[in-house]
Structures are given as structure tokens and as C-alpha cells.
Coordinates of C-alpha atoms in Angstrom, one line a residue:
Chain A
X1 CA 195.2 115.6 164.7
X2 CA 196.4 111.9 164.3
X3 CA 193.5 110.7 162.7
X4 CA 193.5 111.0 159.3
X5 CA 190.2 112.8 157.6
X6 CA 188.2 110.9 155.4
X7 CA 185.5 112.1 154.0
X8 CA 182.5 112.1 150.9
X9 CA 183.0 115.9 150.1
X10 CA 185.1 119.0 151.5
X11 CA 183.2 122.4 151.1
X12 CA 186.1 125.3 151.1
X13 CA 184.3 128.6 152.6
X14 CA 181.8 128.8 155.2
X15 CA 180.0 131.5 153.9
X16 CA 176.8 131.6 152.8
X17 CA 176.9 129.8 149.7
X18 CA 179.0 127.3 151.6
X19 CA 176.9 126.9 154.5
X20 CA 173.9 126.1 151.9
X21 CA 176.1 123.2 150.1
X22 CA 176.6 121.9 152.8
X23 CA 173.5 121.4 154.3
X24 CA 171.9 119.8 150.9
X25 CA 175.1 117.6 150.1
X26 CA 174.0 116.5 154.0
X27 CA 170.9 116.2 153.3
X28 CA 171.8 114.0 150.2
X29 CA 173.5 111.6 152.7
X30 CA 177.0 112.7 151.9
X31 CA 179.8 113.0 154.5
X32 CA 180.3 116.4 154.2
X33 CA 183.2 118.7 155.9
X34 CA 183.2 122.4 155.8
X35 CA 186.1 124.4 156.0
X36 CA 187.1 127.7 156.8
X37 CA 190.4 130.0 157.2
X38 CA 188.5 132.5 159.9
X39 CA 184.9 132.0 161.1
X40 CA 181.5 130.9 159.8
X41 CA 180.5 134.2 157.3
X42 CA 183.6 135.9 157.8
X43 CA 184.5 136.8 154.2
X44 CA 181.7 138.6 152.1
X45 CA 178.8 137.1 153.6
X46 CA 179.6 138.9 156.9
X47 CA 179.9 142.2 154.7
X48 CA 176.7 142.3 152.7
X49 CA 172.9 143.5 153.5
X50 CA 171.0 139.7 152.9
X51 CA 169.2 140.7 149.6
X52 CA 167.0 138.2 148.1
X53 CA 166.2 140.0 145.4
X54 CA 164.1 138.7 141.9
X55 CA 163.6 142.6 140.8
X56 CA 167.2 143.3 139.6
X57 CA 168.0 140.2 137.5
X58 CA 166.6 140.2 133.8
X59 CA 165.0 137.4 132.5
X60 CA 168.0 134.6 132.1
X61 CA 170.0 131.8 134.0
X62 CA 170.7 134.5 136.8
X63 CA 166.9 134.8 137.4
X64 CA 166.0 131.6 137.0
X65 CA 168.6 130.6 139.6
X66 CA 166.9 133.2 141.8
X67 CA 163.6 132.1 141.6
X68 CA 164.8 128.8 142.1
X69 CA 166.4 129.9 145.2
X70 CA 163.1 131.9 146.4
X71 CA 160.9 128.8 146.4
X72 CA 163.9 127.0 148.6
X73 CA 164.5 129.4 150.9
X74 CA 160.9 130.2 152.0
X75 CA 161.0 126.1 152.5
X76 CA 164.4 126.5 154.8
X77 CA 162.5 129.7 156.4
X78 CA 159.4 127.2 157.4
X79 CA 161.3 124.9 158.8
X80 CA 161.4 125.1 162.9
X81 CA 163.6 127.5 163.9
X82 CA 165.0 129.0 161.1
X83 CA 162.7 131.8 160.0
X84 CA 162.8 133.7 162.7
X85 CA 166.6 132.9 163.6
X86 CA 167.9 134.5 160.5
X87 CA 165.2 137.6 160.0
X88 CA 163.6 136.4 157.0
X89 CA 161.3 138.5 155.9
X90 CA 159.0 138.5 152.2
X91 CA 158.9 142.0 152.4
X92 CA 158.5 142.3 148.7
X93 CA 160.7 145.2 147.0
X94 CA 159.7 148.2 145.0
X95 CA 161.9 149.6 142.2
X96 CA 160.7 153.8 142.1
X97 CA 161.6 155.8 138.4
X98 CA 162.2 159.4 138.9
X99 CA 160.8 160.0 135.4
X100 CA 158.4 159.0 132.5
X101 CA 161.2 158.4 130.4
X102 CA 162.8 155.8 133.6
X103 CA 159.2 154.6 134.3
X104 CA 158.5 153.4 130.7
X105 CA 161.8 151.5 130.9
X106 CA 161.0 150.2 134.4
X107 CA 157.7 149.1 132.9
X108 CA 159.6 147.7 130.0
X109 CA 162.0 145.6 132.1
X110 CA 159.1 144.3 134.3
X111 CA 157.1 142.6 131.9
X112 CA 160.1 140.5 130.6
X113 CA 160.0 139.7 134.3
X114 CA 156.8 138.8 134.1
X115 CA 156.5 136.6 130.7
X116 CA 159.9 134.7 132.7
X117 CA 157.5 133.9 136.4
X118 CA 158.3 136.9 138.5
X119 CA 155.6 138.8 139.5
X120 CA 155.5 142.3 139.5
X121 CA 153.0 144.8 139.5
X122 CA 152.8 148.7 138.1
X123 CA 152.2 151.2 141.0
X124 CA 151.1 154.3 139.6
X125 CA 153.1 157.4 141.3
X126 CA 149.7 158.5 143.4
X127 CA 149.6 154.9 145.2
X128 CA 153.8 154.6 145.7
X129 CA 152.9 156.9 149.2
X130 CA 150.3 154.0 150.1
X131 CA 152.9 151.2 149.8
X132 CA 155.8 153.7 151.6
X133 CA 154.7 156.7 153.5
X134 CA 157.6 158.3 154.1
X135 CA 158.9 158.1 149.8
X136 CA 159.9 161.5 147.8
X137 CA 156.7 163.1 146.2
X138 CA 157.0 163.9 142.9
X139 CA 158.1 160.1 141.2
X140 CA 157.0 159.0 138.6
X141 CA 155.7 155.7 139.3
X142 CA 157.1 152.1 140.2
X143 CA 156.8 148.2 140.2
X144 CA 156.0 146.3 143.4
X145 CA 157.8 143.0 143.3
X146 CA 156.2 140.3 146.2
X147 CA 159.0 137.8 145.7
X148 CA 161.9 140.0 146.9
X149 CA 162.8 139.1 150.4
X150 CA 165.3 139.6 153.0
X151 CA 167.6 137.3 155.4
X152 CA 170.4 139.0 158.3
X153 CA 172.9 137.4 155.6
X154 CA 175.6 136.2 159.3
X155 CA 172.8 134.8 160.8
X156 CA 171.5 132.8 157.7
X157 CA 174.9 131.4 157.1
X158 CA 174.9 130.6 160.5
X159 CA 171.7 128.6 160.8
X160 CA 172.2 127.0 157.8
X161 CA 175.4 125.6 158.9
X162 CA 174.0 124.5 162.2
X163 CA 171.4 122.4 159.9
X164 CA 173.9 121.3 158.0
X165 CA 175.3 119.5 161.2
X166 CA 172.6 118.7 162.6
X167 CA 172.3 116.7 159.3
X168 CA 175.5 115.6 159.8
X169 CA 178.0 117.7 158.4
X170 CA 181.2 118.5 160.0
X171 CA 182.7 122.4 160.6
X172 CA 186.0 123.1 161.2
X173 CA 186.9 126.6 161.3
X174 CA 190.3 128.4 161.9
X175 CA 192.3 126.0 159.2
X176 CA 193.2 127.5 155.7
X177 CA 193.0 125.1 152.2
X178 CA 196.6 125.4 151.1
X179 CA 196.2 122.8 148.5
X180 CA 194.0 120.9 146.4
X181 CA 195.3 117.3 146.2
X182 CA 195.4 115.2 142.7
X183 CA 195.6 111.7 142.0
X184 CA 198.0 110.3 139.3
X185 CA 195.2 110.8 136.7
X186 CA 194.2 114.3 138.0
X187 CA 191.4 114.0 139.3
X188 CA 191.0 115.2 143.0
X189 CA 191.7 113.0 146.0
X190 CA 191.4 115.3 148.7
X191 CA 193.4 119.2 150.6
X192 CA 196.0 120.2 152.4
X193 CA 195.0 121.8 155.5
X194 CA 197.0 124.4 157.8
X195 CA 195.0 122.6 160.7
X196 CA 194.4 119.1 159.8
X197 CA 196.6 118.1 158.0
X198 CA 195.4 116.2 154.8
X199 CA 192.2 115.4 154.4
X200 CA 191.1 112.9 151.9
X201 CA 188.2 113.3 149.9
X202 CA 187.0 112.7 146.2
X203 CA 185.0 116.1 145.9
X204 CA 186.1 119.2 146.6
X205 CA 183.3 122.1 145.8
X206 CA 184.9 125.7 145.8
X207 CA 182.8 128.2 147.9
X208 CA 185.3 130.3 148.4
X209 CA 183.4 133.5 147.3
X210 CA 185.6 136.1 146.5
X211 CA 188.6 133.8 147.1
X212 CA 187.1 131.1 144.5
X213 CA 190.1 132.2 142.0
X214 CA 192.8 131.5 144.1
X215 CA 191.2 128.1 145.9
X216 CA 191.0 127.0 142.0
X217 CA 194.1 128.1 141.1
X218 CA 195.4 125.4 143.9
X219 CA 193.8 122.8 141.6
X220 CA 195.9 124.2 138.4
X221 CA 191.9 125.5 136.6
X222 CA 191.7 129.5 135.9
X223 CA 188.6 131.6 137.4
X224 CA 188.6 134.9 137.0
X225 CA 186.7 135.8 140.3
X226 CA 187.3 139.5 140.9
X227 CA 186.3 141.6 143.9
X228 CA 184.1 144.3 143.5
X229 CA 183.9 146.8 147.0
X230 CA 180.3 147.7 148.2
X231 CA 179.7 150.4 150.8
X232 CA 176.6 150.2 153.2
X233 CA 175.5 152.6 155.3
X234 CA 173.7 152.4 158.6
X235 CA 171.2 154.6 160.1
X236 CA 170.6 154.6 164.0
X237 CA 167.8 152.3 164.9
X238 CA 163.9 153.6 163.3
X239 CA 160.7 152.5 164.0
X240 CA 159.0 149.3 162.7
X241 CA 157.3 150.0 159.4
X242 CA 159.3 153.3 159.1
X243 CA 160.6 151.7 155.6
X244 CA 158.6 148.6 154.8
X245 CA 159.8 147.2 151.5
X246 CA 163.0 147.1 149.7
X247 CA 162.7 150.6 148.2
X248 CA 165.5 151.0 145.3
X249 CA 165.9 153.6 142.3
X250 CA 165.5 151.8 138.9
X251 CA 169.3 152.9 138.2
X252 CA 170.5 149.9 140.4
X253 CA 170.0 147.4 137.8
X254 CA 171.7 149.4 135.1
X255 CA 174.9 149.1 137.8
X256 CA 174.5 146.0 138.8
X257 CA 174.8 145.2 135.3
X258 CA 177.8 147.3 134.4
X259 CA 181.6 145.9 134.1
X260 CA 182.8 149.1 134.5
X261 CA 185.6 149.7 137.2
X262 CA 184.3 153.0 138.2
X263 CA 182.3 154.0 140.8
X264 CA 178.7 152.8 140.2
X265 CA 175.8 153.4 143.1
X266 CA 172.4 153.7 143.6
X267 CA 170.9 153.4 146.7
X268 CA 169.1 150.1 147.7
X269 CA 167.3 151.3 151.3
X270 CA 165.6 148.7 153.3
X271 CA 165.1 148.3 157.5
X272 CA 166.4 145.9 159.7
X273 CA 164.6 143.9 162.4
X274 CA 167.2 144.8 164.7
X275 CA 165.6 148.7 163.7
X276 CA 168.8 150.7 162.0
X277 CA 167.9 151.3 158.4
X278 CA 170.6 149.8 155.5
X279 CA 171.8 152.0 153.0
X280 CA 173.6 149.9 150.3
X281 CA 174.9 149.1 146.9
X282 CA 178.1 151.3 145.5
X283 CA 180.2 149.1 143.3
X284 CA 183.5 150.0 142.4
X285 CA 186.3 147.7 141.1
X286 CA 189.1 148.5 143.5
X287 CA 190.7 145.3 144.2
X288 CA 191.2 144.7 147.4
X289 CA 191.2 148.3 149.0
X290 CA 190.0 148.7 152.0
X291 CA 190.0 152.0 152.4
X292 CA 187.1 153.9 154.1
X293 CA 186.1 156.1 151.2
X294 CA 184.0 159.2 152.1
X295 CA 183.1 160.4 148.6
X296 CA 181.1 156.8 148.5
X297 CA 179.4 156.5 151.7
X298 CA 178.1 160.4 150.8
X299 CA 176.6 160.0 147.1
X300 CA 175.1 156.9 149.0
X301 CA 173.6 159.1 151.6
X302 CA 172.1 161.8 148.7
X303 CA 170.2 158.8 146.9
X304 CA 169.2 157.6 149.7
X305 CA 167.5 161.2 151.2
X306 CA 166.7 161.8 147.5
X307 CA 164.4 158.1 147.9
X308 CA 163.7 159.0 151.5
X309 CA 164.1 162.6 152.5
X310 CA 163.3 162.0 156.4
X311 CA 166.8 160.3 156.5
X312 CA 168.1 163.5 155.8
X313 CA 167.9 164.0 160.1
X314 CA 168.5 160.4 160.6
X315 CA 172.0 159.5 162.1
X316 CA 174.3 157.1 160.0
X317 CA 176.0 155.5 162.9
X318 CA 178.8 153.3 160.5
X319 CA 179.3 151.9 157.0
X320 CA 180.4 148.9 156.5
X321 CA 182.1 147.2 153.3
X322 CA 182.2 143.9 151.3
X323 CA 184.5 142.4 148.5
X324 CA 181.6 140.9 145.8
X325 CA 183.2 138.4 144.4
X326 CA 182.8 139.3 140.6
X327 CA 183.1 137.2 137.2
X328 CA 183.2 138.8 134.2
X329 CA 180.0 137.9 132.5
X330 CA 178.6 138.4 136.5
X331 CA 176.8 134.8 136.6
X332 CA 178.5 132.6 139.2
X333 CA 180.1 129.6 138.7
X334 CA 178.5 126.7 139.1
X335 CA 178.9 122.9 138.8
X336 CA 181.5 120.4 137.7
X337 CA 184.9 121.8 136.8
X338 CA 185.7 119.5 133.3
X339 CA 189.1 120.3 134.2
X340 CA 189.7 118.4 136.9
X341 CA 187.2 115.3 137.9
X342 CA 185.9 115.7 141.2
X343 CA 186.4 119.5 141.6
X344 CA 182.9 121.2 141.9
X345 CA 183.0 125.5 141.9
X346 CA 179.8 127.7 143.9
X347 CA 181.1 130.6 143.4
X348 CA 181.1 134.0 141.8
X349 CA 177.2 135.2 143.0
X350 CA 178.9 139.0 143.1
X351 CA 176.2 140.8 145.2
X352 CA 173.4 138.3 145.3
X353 CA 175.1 135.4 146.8
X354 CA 172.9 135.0 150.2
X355 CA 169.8 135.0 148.0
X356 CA 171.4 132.7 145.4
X357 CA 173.4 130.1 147.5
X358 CA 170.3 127.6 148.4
X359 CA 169.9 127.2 144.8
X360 CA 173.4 127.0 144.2
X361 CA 173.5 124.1 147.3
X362 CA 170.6 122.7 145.8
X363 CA 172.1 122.1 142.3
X364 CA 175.5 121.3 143.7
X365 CA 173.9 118.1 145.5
X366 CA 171.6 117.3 142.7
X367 CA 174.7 117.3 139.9
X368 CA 176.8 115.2 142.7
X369 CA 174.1 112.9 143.4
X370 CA 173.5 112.0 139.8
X371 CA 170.4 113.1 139.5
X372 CA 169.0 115.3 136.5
X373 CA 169.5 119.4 137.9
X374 CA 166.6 121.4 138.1
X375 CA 168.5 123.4 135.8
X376 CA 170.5 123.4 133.3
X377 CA 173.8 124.3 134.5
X378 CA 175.5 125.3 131.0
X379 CA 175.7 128.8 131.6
X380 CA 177.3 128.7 134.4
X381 CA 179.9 126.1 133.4
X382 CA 183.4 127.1 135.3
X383 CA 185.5 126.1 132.2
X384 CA 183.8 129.1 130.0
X385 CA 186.3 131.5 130.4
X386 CA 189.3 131.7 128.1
X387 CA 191.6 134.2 129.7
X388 CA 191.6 136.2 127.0
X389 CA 190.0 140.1 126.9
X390 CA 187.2 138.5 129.3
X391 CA 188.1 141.2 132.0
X392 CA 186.0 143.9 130.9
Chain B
X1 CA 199.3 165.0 196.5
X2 CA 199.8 168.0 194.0
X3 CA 196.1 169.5 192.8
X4 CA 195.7 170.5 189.6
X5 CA 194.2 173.8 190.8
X6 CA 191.4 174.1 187.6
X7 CA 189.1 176.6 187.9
X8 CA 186.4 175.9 185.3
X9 CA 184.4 178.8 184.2
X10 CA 181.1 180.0 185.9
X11 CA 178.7 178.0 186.1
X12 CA 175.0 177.5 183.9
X13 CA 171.7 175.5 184.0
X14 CA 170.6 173.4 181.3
X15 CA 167.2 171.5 181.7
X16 CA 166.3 168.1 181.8
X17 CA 163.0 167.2 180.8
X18 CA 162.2 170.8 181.7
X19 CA 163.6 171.1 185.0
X20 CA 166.9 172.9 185.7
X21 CA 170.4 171.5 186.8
X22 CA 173.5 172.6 187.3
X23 CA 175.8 172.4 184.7
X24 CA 179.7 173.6 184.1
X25 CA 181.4 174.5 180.9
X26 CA 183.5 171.8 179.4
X27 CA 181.2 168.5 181.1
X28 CA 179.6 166.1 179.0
X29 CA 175.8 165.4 179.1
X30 CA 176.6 162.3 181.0
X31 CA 178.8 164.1 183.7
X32 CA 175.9 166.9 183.9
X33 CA 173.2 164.2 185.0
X34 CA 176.0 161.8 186.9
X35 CA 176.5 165.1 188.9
X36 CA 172.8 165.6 189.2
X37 CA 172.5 161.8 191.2
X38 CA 170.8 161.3 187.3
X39 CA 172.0 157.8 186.2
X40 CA 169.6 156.7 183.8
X41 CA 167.9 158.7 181.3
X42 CA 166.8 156.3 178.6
X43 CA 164.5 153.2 178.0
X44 CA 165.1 150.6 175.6
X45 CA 163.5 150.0 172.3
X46 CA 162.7 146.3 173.3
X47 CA 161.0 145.8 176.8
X48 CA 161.6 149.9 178.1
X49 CA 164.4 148.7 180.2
X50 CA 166.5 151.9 181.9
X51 CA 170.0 152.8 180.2
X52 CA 172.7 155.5 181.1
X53 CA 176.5 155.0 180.7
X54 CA 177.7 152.1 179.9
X55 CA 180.9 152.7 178.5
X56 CA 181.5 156.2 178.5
X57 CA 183.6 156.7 175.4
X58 CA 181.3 157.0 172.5
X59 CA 181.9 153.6 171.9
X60 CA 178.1 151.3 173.1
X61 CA 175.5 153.8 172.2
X62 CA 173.8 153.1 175.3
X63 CA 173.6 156.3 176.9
X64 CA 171.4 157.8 174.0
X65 CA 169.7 161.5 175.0
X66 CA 167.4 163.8 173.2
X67 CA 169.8 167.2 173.0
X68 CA 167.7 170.2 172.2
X69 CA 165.3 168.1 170.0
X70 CA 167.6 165.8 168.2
X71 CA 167.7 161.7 169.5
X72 CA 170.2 159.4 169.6
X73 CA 172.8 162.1 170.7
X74 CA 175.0 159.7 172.6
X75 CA 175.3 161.5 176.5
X76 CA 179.6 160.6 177.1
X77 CA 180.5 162.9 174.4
X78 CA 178.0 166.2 174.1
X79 CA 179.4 169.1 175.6
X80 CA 176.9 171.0 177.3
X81 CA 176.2 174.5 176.7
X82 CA 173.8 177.0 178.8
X83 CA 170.3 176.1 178.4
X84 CA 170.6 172.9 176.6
X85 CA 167.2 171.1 176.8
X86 CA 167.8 167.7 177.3
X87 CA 165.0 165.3 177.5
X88 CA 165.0 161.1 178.3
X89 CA 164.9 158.9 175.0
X90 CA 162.0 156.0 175.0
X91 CA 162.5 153.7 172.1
X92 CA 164.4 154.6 169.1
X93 CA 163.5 158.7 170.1
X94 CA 162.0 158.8 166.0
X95 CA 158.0 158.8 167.4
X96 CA 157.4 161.2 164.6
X97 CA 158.4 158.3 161.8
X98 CA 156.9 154.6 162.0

């Protein structure tokens, strides 16, 4: 390349959360450039199951982000051609308690929910069959949750790069970020690319997922992103309306919620339109092992027939595994780095990052575009960690 | 040219949606219904479309079979045994779910 790159903004990571700055710094009237080492979602969007969930966050900035993001993306899934590109579906989840002693926390937990907008609605354990024919008998009840949706998470982050460009965003894939330029006062003037060369730009926003520590490490600014492995299991192809919600045991949010390097899993069991049945959600702290790990995949497999027991003579035809991309207090960072002027982070979503990323584009544009967020962006602040004991 | 000389083992029937063919000990289900002039023995979940082998190793999932009741049994790497009932796959072969 011999022309030099000028441009408004450079997006690191075309990944989900990536692909969805993009397309609203674009749609801001930016001049927006994504880039990429490998392909569009080939970090941990690539890896994940496309969980929009509302049902596992407690009432906070998390869930308020996600019901943020809810409201955009059934607006990106009306829009023509996307809905049906990237599989959305509102199929609403349900969250089942095995006992009276996990169904009066369930209940418990859902009318926080409810006093902070989510709806959610007790099913008494003789209706959960009505809802899901094919559950366990014998629970003891569970809440319905009609927000909860679903995308096919490559898919999404493909589409929503293609509207990015077609509201004029540029993709280049392929070239690696190997350095995140200053000017003499610090502030950020632009990268260093492995394919481009330099490219010169006033804004740099880190979407780098799991890799968000090391792209801001290249700006001098620490952030603790950590990956956290997830196993998920899939079943050979079942029938439409074999499983119709997102069915999950209660225990999920209890793990989801844990900063505990050991082995956490429950399993979150939910169909595909493609047919084949996901089986998701270990968590385990691992770095970045990826080592097929049997033991996992298995206790996976006994929630999930313990949920389900029909699956118990389904096929699993693979597993699959993702890095979440983990910060210590698990909100993401998002926003302004005080740090360094003109370095923005959207990062650090850990396992909700295709629900959360229109949000996270949406604030991103708003907070480069001057205008007042929709909201307030403290909690996530980049600069709040300290270095110190923060890895628990 | 130098034969290998093998002499498989006597030969057995297995059934194919209830009617016999000859089978012999150490084939596949694919090689069973190849040798029977059988080449496709599934429709697809989508439009019904026919499927048999495609790749042959284990690899596309295309040839899927129902073997002695269970689906998705993938043709290129079953080994027959006598009597096997073997039955063509419509759809995802899970009728009983859904």
C-alpha cells in the first residue's frame, strides 16, 4: 500500500462487539476502519453460542447495558435483511430450580429483575411441561423470561459488518495492530499495521475481546482482560420445537458470577435453526489452554440429560471452545481511556459479548459524537483497575 | 499384478428397510448398500433431497442411516453384523421428538 490511511476512527477486532462499533460510529458519519489479524469473528465471537440473555444479569450496569442492547438489537433484527441472516430469534429463556429451596431464590432474584424493567414471570412446576415438553418431571418450578433472545453469534458479526460498510466503513482483515501510535502530548494519532502500514487516525477503540489487554498494553494503559475457556456441546440436528426456549438450571448465574478459577458449569441448552441442539457454559480459568478436556464436555452432558433426559440418546456430534474474555469485576470496559486522549476500550463482555456489543457500539458512538450516553458509563470506566489484588 | 488372496469370512444378510442383502464381515454399511447397486439411502432435513456417501471417511455426515433403530449412524464407518436392520433416514431420523 502506498497510500497512506487516513481515517476518523480505527476499530481493532472484527468481532462482534467490533463489528457493532463500527456500524454505529458509521452510522454517526465517522470514517471508520475495522481491523483484524484473521477473519471477521475469528476470535471469541466465532467460539460462543449467540446468547442474548436479560435472565442471568442481576439488577446493575451489566443489566442495564443488556436491556439497552435488547431494544437495539430487535431494531438491527427489523431492519431488511438482517433478522433472518443472523437467526435471530426472541425465543424468550426459562431459568428451571430443581428445589423449593433454589425456586425461592430463583423467585427471589426475579423480582429484583423485575423492580429493574425485565420481565419475568413465575411458572409453577405443573405448567414448565407446557412451555417445554420434553423437561425433567419432578422440578420445582421456574421463571419465563420473554426478553432473552438468540443470534448465530458468526453470522451476526458478519452482517453487522456488512452494514457497517454499506454505511461506509472500511474492513481490512488479515493485518495485525502492532502498535498504537502517540503524539508528542500522548494522545493517540493513529497504528502500526503488519499490512498497511501506518494508518493515521485520532481514535482508536479496542475491540479486541479477549485480546483487549494486550492491544492496550500497545498504548502503555493496563487492562486486566483474562480469558476464561467455555466448552459447548453439539447434538446432531433435532426437530423444530424439540427445545423451544433457552432452558438453563438456576445454578448458571451463581457461575457466571463466580471469580473462581475452577471448573464452574451448568448447562445452558437451547436449539439451533440450523437443527443441532447447543449445550453450553463451563467456565474454567485456564489461560489459554486449548486442550480438549473430556471431564468438561461430560458433566456438561449430565446437566444437560439431567434438564432434558431425551438427550440422553441424542448424538453429540463435536464441542467446540471459546476464550471469554474476563475482567475482574466481570463488567466490560467501556468508553474513554483517561489515560490516553483519543483511545476508546469495548471490551471485556466475558460470555455475553454478542448480546452486549450493540449497546456497547451504541455508547461508543454516542460518547465519540459528543452527545449525552444513554448511560452512564462510570462503571465501566477502563482506568478502574489498580493492579493491585484485583485478580481474584 | 500380485492379489492379495483375502478370503473374508462367510457371508450373512442384513435387511434394509426389511428386505434382505448380502452382506460380508468386516464391510461398512455404505460398502453393504454400494454393493447392493443402493446409493442413496437418506433424504434431507430441508427439501427431502437423496443423500448417500459423500465423503466416505466419517468426516460430512451425509451418509446418515438408521442402524438397528438408532439415527444418524453415519453409513462409511458401521461395520455390519448379521441381521443388522438398517432402515433409510428422512429428516433428522428423531420423528419421536419435535
Amino acid at each position: 500500500m502506498s497510500k497512506r490511511l487516513t481515517c476518523d476512527v480505527v476499530v481493532v477486532g472484527a468481532g462482534m462487539v467490533g463489528a457493532a462499533c463500527a456500524l454505529y460510529l458509521a452510522r454517526a458519519g465517522l470514517v471508520t476502519l475495522v481491523l483484524d489479524r484473521g477473519p471477521v469473528a475469528g476470535g471469541t465471537t466465532g467460539a460462543g453460542e449467540g446468547n442474548l440473555l436479560v435472565s442471568d444479569k442481576e439488577p446493575g450496569p451489566e443489566l442495564d447495558l443488556a436491556l439497552l442492547s435488547g431494544r437495539l438489537w430487535h431494531d438491527l433484527a427489523a431492519e431488511p435483511g438482517i433478522g433472518g441472516a443472523v437467526e435471530f430469534e426472541a425465543k424468550g429463556g426459562i431459568v428451571v430450580a430443581s428445589d423449593a429451596e433454589g425456586m425461592a431464590a430463583l423467585t427471589g432474584f426475579a423480582a429484583g429483575q423485575r423492580a429493574a424493567g425485565v420481565e419475568a414471570q413465575v411458572v409453577d412446576a405443573d405448567r414448565l411441561t407446557d412451555l417445554e415438553p420434553h423437561l425433567a418431571p419432578g422440578l420445582a418450578g421456574g421463571v419465563r423470561y420473554p426478553q432473552d433472545c438468540q443470534v448465530m453469534p458468526s453470522l451476526a458479526a458478519a452482517q453487522v459488518v456488512r452494514a457497517a460498510r454499506r454505511a461506509g466503513a472500511e474492513l481490512r482483515t488479515g493485518s495485525a495492530v502492532t502498535d498504537i501510535l502517540r503524539a508528542p502530548d500522548g494522545s493517540v494519532r493513529g497504528v502500526r499495521t503488519t499490512g498497511y502500514g501506518d494508518v493515521h487516525a485520532p481514535v482508536v477503540v479496542n475491540a479486541a475481546g479477549t485480546w483487549g489487554g494486550e492491544v492496550a498494553a500497545l498504548a502503555g494503559v493496563h487492562l486486566p482482560v483474562l480469558p476464561r475457556r467455555g466448552f459447548v456441546l453439539v447434538t446432531e440436528p433435532l426437530p423444530p420445537g424439540t427445545v423451544r426456549h433457552k432452558v438453563y438450571a438456576a445454578d448458571y448465574v451463581a457461575d457466571v458470577a463466580s471469580g473462581d478459577a475452577g471448573l464452574q458449569s451448568s448447562a445452558v441448552v437451547e436449539s439451533t435453526a440450523a437443527g443441532p441442539v447447543l449445550i453450553g457454559a463451563s467456565r474454567e480459568r485456564v489461560g489459554f489452554d486449548r486442550t480438549f478436556s473430556l471431564p468438561v464436555v461430560r458433566r456438561l452432558a449430565a446437566q444437560a440429560t439431567a434438564l432434558f433426559p431425551f438427550l440422553g440418546t441424542v448424538h453429540a456430534m463435536r464441542a467446540y471452545l471459546g476464550f471469554r474474555p474476563y475482567l475482574p469485576d466481570h463488567l466490560p470496559a467501556i468508553g474513554a481511556d483517561p489515560r490516553v486522549p483519543g483511545l476508546y476500550h469495548a471490551c471485556g463482555h466475558e460470555g455475553a459479548g454478542i448480546g452486549l456489543a450493540v449497546g456497547t457500539g451504541h455508547l461508543i458512538a454516542q460518547s465519540l459524537t459528543g452527545g449525552p450516553p444513554d448511560l452512564d458509563l462510570t462503571p465501566f470506566r477502563p482506568d478502574r483497575f489498580t493492579g493491585a489484588g484485583e485478580e481474584r | 499384478m500380485e492379489l492379495a488372496g483375502a478370503r473374508p469370512g462367510p457371508p450373512f444378510t442384513v435387511t434394509l428397510d426389511g428386505d434382505e442383502i448380502d452382506a460380508l464381515p468386516g464391510q461398512t454399511v455404505a460398502a453393504v448398500l454400494w454393493s447392493a447397486g443402493i446409493t442413496s439411502w437418506r433424504g434431507t432435513r430441508g427439501s427431502g433431497a437423496p443423500r448417500g456417501v459423500f465423503c466416505g471417511i466419517g468426516v460430512c455426515f451425509d451418509c446418515l442411516v438408521v442402524v438397528n433403530d438408532r439415527p444418524n449412524q453415519r453409513a462409511c464407518l458401521v461395520p455390519v453384523t448379521p441381521g443388522d436392520a438398517i432402515r433409510t433416514q428422512e429428516g433428522t431420523g428423531h420423528d419421536e421428538l419435535g
